[in-house]
Short mmCIF file of C-alpha atoms in Angstrom, two decimals:
data_model
loop_
_atom_site.label_atom_id
_atom_site.label_comp_id
_atom_site.label_asym_id
_atom_site.label_seq_id
_atom_site.Cartn_x
_atom_site.Cartn_y
_atom_site.Cartn_z
CA MET A 20 0.00 0.00 0.00
CA VAL A 21 2.82 2.43 0.86
CA GLN A 22 4.51 1.45 -2.37
CA ASP A 23 1.47 2.55 -4.35
CA SER A 24 0.38 5.64 -2.41
CA CYS A 25 3.76 7.17 -1.45
CA GLY A 26 5.94 5.82 -4.22
CA ILE A 27 8.31 4.09 -1.83
CA GLY A 28 9.07 0.44 -1.16
CA VAL A 29 9.33 -2.67 -3.25
CA ARG A 30 7.39 -5.90 -3.46
CA VAL A 31 9.14 -9.10 -2.53
CA GLU A 32 8.62 -11.73 -5.21
CA GLY A 33 6.03 -14.25 -4.05
CA GLY A 34 5.50 -12.34 -0.78
CA VAL A 35 8.21 -14.38 0.96
CA PHE A 36 11.58 -13.00 2.02
CA THR A 37 14.41 -14.94 0.46
CA LYS A 38 18.07 -14.11 0.08
CA SER A 39 17.81 -13.83 -3.70
CA GLY A 40 14.59 -11.78 -3.50
CA THR A 41 16.12 -9.39 -0.99
CA ILE A 42 19.23 -8.96 -3.14
CA GLU A 43 17.05 -8.22 -6.17
CA CYS A 44 15.06 -5.59 -4.21
CA LEU A 45 18.27 -3.93 -3.01
CA ARG A 46 19.62 -3.93 -6.57
CA GLU A 47 16.44 -2.24 -7.77
CA LEU A 48 16.62 0.38 -5.02
CA MET A 49 20.28 1.19 -5.53
CA THR A 50 20.79 1.00 -9.30
CA THR A 51 17.60 1.88 -11.15
CA GLU A 52 15.83 5.14 -11.96
CA LYS A 53 12.88 3.82 -9.95
CA GLY A 54 15.22 3.53 -6.96
CA VAL A 55 16.40 7.11 -7.43
CA LYS A 56 12.78 8.30 -7.43
CA MET A 57 12.00 6.25 -4.30
CA ARG A 58 14.97 7.75 -2.46
CA GLU A 59 13.82 11.24 -3.47
CA ASN A 60 10.30 10.45 -2.19
CA VAL A 61 11.68 9.15 1.11
CA SER A 62 13.76 12.31 1.53
CA LEU A 63 10.73 14.51 0.89
CA LEU A 64 8.56 12.52 3.32
CA ARG A 65 11.29 12.70 5.98
CA LYS A 66 11.51 16.49 5.63
CA LYS A 67 7.73 16.78 5.97
CA ALA A 68 7.71 14.54 9.05
CA VAL A 69 10.50 16.51 10.72
CA ALA A 70 8.68 19.79 9.99
CA ALA A 71 5.39 18.41 11.36
CA VAL A 72 6.91 17.49 14.74
CA ASP A 73 8.84 20.76 15.10
CA SER A 74 7.67 22.97 17.96
CA GLN A 75 5.71 25.07 15.44
CA GLY A 76 4.79 22.15 13.19
CA SER A 77 1.30 20.89 12.42
CA SER A 78 1.53 17.86 14.71
CA SER A 79 2.64 19.96 17.66
CA LYS A 80 -0.07 22.53 17.00
CA ASN A 81 -2.73 19.80 16.70
CA PHE A 82 -1.56 18.17 19.94
CA ASN A 83 -1.65 21.50 21.78
CA LYS A 84 -5.14 22.17 20.44
CA LEU A 85 -6.25 18.74 21.67
CA LEU A 86 -4.86 19.51 25.12
CA GLU A 87 -6.82 22.77 25.15
CA ILE A 88 -10.01 20.99 24.15
CA ILE A 89 -9.75 18.36 26.88
CA GLY A 90 -8.75 20.96 29.43
CA ALA A 91 -5.31 19.55 30.14
CA ARG A 92 -3.69 22.99 29.84
#
C-alpha cells in the first residue's frame, strides 16, 4: 500500500523474504531510476515529518489544540 500511495518500497517476489529476493530488491533500489525516485520520495517525506513534529509544526499545533479541548492545559 505504501509502495502505491507514497511511491516508496518494493514488493518481494512471491511475498516471501528470500536471500535472492532481498538482493534483487536492493539492486532495484540502488541501481535503477525507480530507486532514485523512491529515495527522493523518502527524503521529501522525511523532511515533511520533521517539519510536522517541530515545535511550530502541524503535529505539535494539533496536539496542543487537543490539550486545550480536553482541558489539560
